[in-house]
JSON list of C-alpha atoms in Angstrom, two decimals:
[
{"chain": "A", "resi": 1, "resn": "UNK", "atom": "CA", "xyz": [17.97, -56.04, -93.08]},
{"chain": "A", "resi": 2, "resn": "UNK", "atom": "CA", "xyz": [19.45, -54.00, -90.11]},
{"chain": "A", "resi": 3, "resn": "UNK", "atom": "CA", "xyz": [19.72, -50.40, -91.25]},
{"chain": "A", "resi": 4, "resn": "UNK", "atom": "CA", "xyz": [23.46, -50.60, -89.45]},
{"chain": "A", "resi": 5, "resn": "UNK", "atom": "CA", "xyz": [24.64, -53.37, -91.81]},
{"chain": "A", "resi": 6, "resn": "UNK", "atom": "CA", "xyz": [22.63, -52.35, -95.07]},
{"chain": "A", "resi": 7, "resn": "UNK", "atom": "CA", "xyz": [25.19, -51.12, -97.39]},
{"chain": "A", "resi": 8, "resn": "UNK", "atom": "CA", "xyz": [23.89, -48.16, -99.38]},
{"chain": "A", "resi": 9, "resn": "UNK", "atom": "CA", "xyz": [27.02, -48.22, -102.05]},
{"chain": "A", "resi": 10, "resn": "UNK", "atom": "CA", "xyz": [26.86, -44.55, -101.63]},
{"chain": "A", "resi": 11, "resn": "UNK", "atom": "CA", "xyz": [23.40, -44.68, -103.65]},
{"chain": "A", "resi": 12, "resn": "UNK", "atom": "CA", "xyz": [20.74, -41.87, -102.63]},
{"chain": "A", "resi": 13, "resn": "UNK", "atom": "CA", "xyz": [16.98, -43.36, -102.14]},
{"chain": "A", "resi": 14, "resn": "UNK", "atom": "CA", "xyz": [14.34, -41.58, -103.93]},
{"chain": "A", "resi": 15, "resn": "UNK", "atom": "CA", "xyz": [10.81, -42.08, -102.89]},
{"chain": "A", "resi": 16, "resn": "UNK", "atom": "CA", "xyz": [8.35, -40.79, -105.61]},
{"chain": "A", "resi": 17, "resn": "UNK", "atom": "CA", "xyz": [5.74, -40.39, -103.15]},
{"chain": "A", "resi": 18, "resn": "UNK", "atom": "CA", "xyz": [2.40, -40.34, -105.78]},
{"chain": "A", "resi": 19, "resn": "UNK", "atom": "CA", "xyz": [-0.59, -37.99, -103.44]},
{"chain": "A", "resi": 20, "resn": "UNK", "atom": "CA", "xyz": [-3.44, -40.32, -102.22]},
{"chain": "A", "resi": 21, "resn": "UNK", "atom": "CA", "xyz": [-1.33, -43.76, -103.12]},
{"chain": "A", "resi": 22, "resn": "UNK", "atom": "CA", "xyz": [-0.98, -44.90, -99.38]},
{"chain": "A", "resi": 23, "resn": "UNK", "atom": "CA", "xyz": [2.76, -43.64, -99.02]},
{"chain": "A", "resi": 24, "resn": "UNK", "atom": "CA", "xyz": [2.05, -41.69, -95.73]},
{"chain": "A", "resi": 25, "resn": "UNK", "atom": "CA", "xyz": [2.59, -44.48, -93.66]},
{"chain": "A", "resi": 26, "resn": "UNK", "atom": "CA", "xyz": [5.82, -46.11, -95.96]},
{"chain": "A", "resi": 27, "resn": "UNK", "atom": "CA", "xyz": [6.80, -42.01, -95.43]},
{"chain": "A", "resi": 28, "resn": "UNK", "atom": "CA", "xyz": [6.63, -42.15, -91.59]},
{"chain": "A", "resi": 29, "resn": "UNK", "atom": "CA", "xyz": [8.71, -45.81, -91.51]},
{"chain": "A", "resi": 30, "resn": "UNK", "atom": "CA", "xyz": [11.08, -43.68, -94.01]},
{"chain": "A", "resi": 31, "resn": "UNK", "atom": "CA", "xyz": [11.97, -40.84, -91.47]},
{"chain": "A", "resi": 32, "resn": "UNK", "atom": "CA", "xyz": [12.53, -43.25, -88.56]},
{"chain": "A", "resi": 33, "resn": "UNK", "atom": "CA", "xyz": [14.90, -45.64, -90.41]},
{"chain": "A", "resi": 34, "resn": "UNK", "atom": "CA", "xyz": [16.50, -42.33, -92.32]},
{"chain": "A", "resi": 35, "resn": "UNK", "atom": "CA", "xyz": [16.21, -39.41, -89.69]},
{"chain": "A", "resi": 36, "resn": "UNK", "atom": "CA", "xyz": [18.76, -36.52, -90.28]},
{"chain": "A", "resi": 37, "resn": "UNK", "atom": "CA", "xyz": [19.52, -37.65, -93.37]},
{"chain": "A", "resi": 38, "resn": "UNK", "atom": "CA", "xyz": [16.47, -37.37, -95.59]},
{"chain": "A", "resi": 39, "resn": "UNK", "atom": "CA", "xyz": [15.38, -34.76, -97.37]},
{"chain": "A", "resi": 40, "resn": "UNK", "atom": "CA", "xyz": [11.98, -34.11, -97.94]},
{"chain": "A", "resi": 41, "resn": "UNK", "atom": "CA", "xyz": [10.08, -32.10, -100.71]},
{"chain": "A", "resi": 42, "resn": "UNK", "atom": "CA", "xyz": [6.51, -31.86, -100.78]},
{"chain": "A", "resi": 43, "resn": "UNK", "atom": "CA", "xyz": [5.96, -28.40, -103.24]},
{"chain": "A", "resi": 44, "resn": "UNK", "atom": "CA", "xyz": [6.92, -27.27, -105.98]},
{"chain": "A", "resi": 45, "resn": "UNK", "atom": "CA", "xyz": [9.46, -24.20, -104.98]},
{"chain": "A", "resi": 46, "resn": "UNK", "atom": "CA", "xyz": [11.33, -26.92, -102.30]},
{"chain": "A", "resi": 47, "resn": "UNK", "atom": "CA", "xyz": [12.63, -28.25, -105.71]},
{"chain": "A", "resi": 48, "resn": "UNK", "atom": "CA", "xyz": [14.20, -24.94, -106.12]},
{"chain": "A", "resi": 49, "resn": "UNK", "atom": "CA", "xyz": [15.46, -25.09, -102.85]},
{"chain": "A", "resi": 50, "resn": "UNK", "atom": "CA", "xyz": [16.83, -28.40, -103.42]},
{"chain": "A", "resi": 51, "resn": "UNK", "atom": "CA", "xyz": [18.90, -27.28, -106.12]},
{"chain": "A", "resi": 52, "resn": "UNK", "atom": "CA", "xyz": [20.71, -24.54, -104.16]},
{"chain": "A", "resi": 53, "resn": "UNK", "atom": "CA", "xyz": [21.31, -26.69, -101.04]},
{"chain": "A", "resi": 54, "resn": "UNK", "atom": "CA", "xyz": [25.12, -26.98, -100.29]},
{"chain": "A", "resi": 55, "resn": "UNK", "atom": "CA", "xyz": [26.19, -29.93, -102.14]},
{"chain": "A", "resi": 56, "resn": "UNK", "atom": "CA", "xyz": [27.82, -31.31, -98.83]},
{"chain": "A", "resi": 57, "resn": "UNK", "atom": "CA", "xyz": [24.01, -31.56, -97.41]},
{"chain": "A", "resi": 58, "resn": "UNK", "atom": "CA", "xyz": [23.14, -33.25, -100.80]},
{"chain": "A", "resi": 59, "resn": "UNK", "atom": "CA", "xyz": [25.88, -35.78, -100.62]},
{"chain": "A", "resi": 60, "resn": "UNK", "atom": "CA", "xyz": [24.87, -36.56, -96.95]},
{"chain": "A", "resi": 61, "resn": "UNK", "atom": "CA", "xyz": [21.24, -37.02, -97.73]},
{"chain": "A", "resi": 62, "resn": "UNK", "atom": "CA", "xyz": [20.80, -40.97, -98.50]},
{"chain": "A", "resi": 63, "resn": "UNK", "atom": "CA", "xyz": [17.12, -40.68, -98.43]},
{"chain": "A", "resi": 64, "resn": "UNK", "atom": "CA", "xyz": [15.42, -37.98, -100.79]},
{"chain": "A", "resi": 65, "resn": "UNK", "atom": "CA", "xyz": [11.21, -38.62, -100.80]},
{"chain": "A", "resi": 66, "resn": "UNK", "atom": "CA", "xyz": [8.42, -36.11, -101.62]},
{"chain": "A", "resi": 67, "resn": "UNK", "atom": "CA", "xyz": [5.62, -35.44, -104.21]},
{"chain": "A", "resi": 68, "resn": "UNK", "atom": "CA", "xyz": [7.69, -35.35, -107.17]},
{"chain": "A", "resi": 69, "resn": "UNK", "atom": "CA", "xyz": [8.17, -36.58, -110.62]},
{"chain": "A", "resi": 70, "resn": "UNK", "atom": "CA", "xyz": [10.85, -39.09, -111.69]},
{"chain": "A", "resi": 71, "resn": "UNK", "atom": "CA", "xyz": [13.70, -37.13, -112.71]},
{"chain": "A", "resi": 72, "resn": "UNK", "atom": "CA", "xyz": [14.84, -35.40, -109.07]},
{"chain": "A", "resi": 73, "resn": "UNK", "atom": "CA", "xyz": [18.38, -37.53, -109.44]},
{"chain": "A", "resi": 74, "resn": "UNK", "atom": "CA", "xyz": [19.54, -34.79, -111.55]},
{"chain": "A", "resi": 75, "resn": "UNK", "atom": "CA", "xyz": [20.00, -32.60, -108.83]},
{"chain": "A", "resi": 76, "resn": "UNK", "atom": "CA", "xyz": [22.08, -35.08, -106.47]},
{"chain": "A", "resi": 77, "resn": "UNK", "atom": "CA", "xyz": [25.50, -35.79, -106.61]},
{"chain": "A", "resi": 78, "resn": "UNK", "atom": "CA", "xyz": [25.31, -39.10, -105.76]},
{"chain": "A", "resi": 79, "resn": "UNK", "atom": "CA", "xyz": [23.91, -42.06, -107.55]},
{"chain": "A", "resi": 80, "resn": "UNK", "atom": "CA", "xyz": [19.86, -42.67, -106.92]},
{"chain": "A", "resi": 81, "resn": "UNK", "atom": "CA", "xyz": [17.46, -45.75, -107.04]},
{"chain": "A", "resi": 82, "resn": "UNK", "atom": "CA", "xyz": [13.89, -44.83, -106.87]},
{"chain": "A", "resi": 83, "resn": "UNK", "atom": "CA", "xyz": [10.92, -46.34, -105.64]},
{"chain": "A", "resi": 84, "resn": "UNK", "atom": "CA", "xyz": [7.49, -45.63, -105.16]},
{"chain": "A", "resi": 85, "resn": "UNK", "atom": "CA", "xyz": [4.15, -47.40, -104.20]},
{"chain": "A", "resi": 86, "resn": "UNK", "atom": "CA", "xyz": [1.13, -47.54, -106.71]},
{"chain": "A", "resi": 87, "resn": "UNK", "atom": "CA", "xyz": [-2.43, -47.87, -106.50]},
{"chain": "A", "resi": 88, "resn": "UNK", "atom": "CA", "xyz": [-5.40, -49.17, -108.46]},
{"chain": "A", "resi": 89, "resn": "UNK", "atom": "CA", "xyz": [-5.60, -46.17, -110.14]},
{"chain": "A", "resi": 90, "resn": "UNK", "atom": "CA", "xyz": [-9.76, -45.68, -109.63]},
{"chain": "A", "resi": 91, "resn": "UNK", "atom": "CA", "xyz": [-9.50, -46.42, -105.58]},
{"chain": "A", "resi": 92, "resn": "UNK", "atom": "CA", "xyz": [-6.46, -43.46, -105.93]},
{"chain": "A", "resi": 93, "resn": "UNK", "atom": "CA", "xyz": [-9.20, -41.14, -107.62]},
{"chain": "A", "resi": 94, "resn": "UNK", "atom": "CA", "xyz": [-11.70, -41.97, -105.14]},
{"chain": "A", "resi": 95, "resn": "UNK", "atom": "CA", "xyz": [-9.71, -41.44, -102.41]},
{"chain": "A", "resi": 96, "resn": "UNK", "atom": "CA", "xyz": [-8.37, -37.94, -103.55]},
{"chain": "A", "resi": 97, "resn": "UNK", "atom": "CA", "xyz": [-12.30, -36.72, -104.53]},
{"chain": "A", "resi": 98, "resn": "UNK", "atom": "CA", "xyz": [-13.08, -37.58, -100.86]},
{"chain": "A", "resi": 99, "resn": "UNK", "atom": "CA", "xyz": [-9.89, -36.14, -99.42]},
{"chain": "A", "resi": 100, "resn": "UNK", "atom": "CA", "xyz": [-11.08, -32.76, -101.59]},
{"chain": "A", "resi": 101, "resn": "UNK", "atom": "CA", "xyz": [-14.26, -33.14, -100.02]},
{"chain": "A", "resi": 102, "resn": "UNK", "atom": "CA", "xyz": [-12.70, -33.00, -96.49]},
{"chain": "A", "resi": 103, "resn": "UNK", "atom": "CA", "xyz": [-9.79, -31.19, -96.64]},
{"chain": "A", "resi": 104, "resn": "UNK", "atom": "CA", "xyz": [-10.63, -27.21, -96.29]},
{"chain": "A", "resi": 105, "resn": "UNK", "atom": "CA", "xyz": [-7.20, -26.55, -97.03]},
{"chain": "A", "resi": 106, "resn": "UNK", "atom": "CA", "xyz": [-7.23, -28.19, -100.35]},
{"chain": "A", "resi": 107, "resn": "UNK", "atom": "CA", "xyz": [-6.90, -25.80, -103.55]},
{"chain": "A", "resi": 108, "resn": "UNK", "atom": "CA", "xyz": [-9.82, -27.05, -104.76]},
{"chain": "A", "resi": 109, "resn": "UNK", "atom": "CA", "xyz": [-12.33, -28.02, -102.02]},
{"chain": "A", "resi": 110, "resn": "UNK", "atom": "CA", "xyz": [-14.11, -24.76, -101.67]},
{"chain": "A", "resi": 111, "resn": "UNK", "atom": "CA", "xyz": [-14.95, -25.07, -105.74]},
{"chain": "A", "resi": 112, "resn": "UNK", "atom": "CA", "xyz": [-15.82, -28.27, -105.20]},
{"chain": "A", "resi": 113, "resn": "UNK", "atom": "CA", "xyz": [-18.12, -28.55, -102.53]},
{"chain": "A", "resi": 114, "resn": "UNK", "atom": "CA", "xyz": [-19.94, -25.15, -103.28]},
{"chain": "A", "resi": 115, "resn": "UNK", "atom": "CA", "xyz": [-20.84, -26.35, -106.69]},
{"chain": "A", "resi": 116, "resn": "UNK", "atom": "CA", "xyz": [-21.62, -29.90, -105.30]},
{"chain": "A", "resi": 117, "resn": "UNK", "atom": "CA", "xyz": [-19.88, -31.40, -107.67]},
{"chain": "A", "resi": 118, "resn": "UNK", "atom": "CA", "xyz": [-20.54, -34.90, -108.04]},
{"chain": "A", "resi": 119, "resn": "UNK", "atom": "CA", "xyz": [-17.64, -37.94, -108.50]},
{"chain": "A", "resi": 120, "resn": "UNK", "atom": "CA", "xyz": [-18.80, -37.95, -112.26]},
{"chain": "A", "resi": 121, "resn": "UNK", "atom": "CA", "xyz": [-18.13, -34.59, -112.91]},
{"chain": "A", "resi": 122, "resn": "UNK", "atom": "CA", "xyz": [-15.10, -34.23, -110.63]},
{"chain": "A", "resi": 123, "resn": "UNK", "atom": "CA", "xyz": [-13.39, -36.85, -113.00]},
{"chain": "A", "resi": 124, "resn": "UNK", "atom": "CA", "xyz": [-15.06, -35.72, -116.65]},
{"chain": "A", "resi": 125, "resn": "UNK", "atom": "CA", "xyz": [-14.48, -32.16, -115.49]},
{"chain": "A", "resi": 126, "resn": "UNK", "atom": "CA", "xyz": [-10.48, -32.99, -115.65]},
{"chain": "A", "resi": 127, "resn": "UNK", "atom": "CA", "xyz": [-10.72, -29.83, -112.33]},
{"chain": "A", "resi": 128, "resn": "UNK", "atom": "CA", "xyz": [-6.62, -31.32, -111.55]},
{"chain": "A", "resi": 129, "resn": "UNK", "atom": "CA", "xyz": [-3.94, -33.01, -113.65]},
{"chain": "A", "resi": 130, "resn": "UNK", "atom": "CA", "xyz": [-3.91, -35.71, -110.28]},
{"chain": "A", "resi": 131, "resn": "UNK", "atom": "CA", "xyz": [-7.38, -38.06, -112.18]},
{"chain": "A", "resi": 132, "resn": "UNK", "atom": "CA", "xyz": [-5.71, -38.91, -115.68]},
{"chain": "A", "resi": 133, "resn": "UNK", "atom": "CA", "xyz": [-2.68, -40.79, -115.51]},
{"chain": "A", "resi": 134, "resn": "UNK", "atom": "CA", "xyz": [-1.11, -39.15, -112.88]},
{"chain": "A", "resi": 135, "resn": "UNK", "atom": "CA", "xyz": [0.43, -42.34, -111.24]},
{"chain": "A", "resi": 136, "resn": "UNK", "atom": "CA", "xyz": [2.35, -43.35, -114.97]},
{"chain": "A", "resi": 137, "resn": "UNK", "atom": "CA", "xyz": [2.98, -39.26, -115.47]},
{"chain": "A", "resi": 138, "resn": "UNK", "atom": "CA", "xyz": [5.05, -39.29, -112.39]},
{"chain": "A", "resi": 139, "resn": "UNK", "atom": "CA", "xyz": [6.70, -42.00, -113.11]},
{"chain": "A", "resi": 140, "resn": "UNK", "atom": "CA", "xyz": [7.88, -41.62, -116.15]},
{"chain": "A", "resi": 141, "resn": "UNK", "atom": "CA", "xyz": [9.19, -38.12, -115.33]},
{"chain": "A", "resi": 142, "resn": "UNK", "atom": "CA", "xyz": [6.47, -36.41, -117.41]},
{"chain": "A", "resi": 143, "resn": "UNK", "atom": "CA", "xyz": [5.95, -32.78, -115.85]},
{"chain": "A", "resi": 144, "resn": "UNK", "atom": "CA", "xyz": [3.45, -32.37, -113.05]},
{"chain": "A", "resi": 145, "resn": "UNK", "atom": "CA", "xyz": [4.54, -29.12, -111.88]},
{"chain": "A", "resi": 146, "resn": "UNK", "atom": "CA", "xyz": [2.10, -28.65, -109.29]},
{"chain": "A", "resi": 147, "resn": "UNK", "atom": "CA", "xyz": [-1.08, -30.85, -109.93]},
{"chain": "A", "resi": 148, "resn": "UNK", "atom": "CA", "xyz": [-3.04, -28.09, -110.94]},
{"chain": "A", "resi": 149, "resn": "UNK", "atom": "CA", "xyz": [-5.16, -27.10, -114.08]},
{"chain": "A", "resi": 150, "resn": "UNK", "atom": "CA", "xyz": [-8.32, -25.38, -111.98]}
]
């Protein structure tokens, strides 16, 4: 579909953007079909900036993605259809144990890698809300406030 003829019937897109799912890439076609007028939220307090946006920004936003649990319509004026990508849930546990690994920035690399803690222990340890369920929490709208428990 050309983005000039698609109608949107004044619906807001959500993208429920689950962390280490492969939406990076779906994220990146996102901003050049959607430009100006996405918003994106990728912490927790940019909810809470979300709510206090001027509801003439929120009714001109007709793309709304970020790391986020189902639910985020609540704070839009305008209608919402959500979707998301998934992935085979043990490759999406694999990938975020190695993206801990790598990432110095990551809340919980330093813990990690100083106590060399294996794969095994990583998942048994239950070290982040992100190994057990996560993909069905988020969309179902179950709270994931920040993907911590460490």
């Amino acid at each position: 579909m050309h983005q000039d003829t698609y109608d949107r019937d004044n619906h807001t897109l959500i993208f429920v953007h689950i962390p280490k799912a492969a939406g990076t890439t779906f994220s990146s076609i996102l901003k050049g079909l959607y430009g100006e007028r996405r918003i994106s939220i990728y912490s927790i307090t940019q909810i809470q900036e979300l709510q206090a946006l001027p509801r003439i920004q929120l009714e001109n936003a007709d793309l709304l993605e970020g790391h986020f649990s189902y639910g985020v319509h609540q704070y839009l004026p305008r209608p919402a259809r959500y979707i998301t990508l998934l992935r085979n849930p043990v490759e999406r546990v694999l990938s975020l144990y190695h993206y801990i690994q790598h990432t110095h920035s990551h809340y919980l690399h330093n813990h990690v890698v100083s106590e060399n803690i294996s794969l095994r222990e990583f998942v048994a340890g239950r070290l982040t809300s992100e190994i057990c369920d996560f993909q069905v929490r988020m969309i179902a709208g179950i709270d994931v406030p920040d993907a911590r428990v460490f």
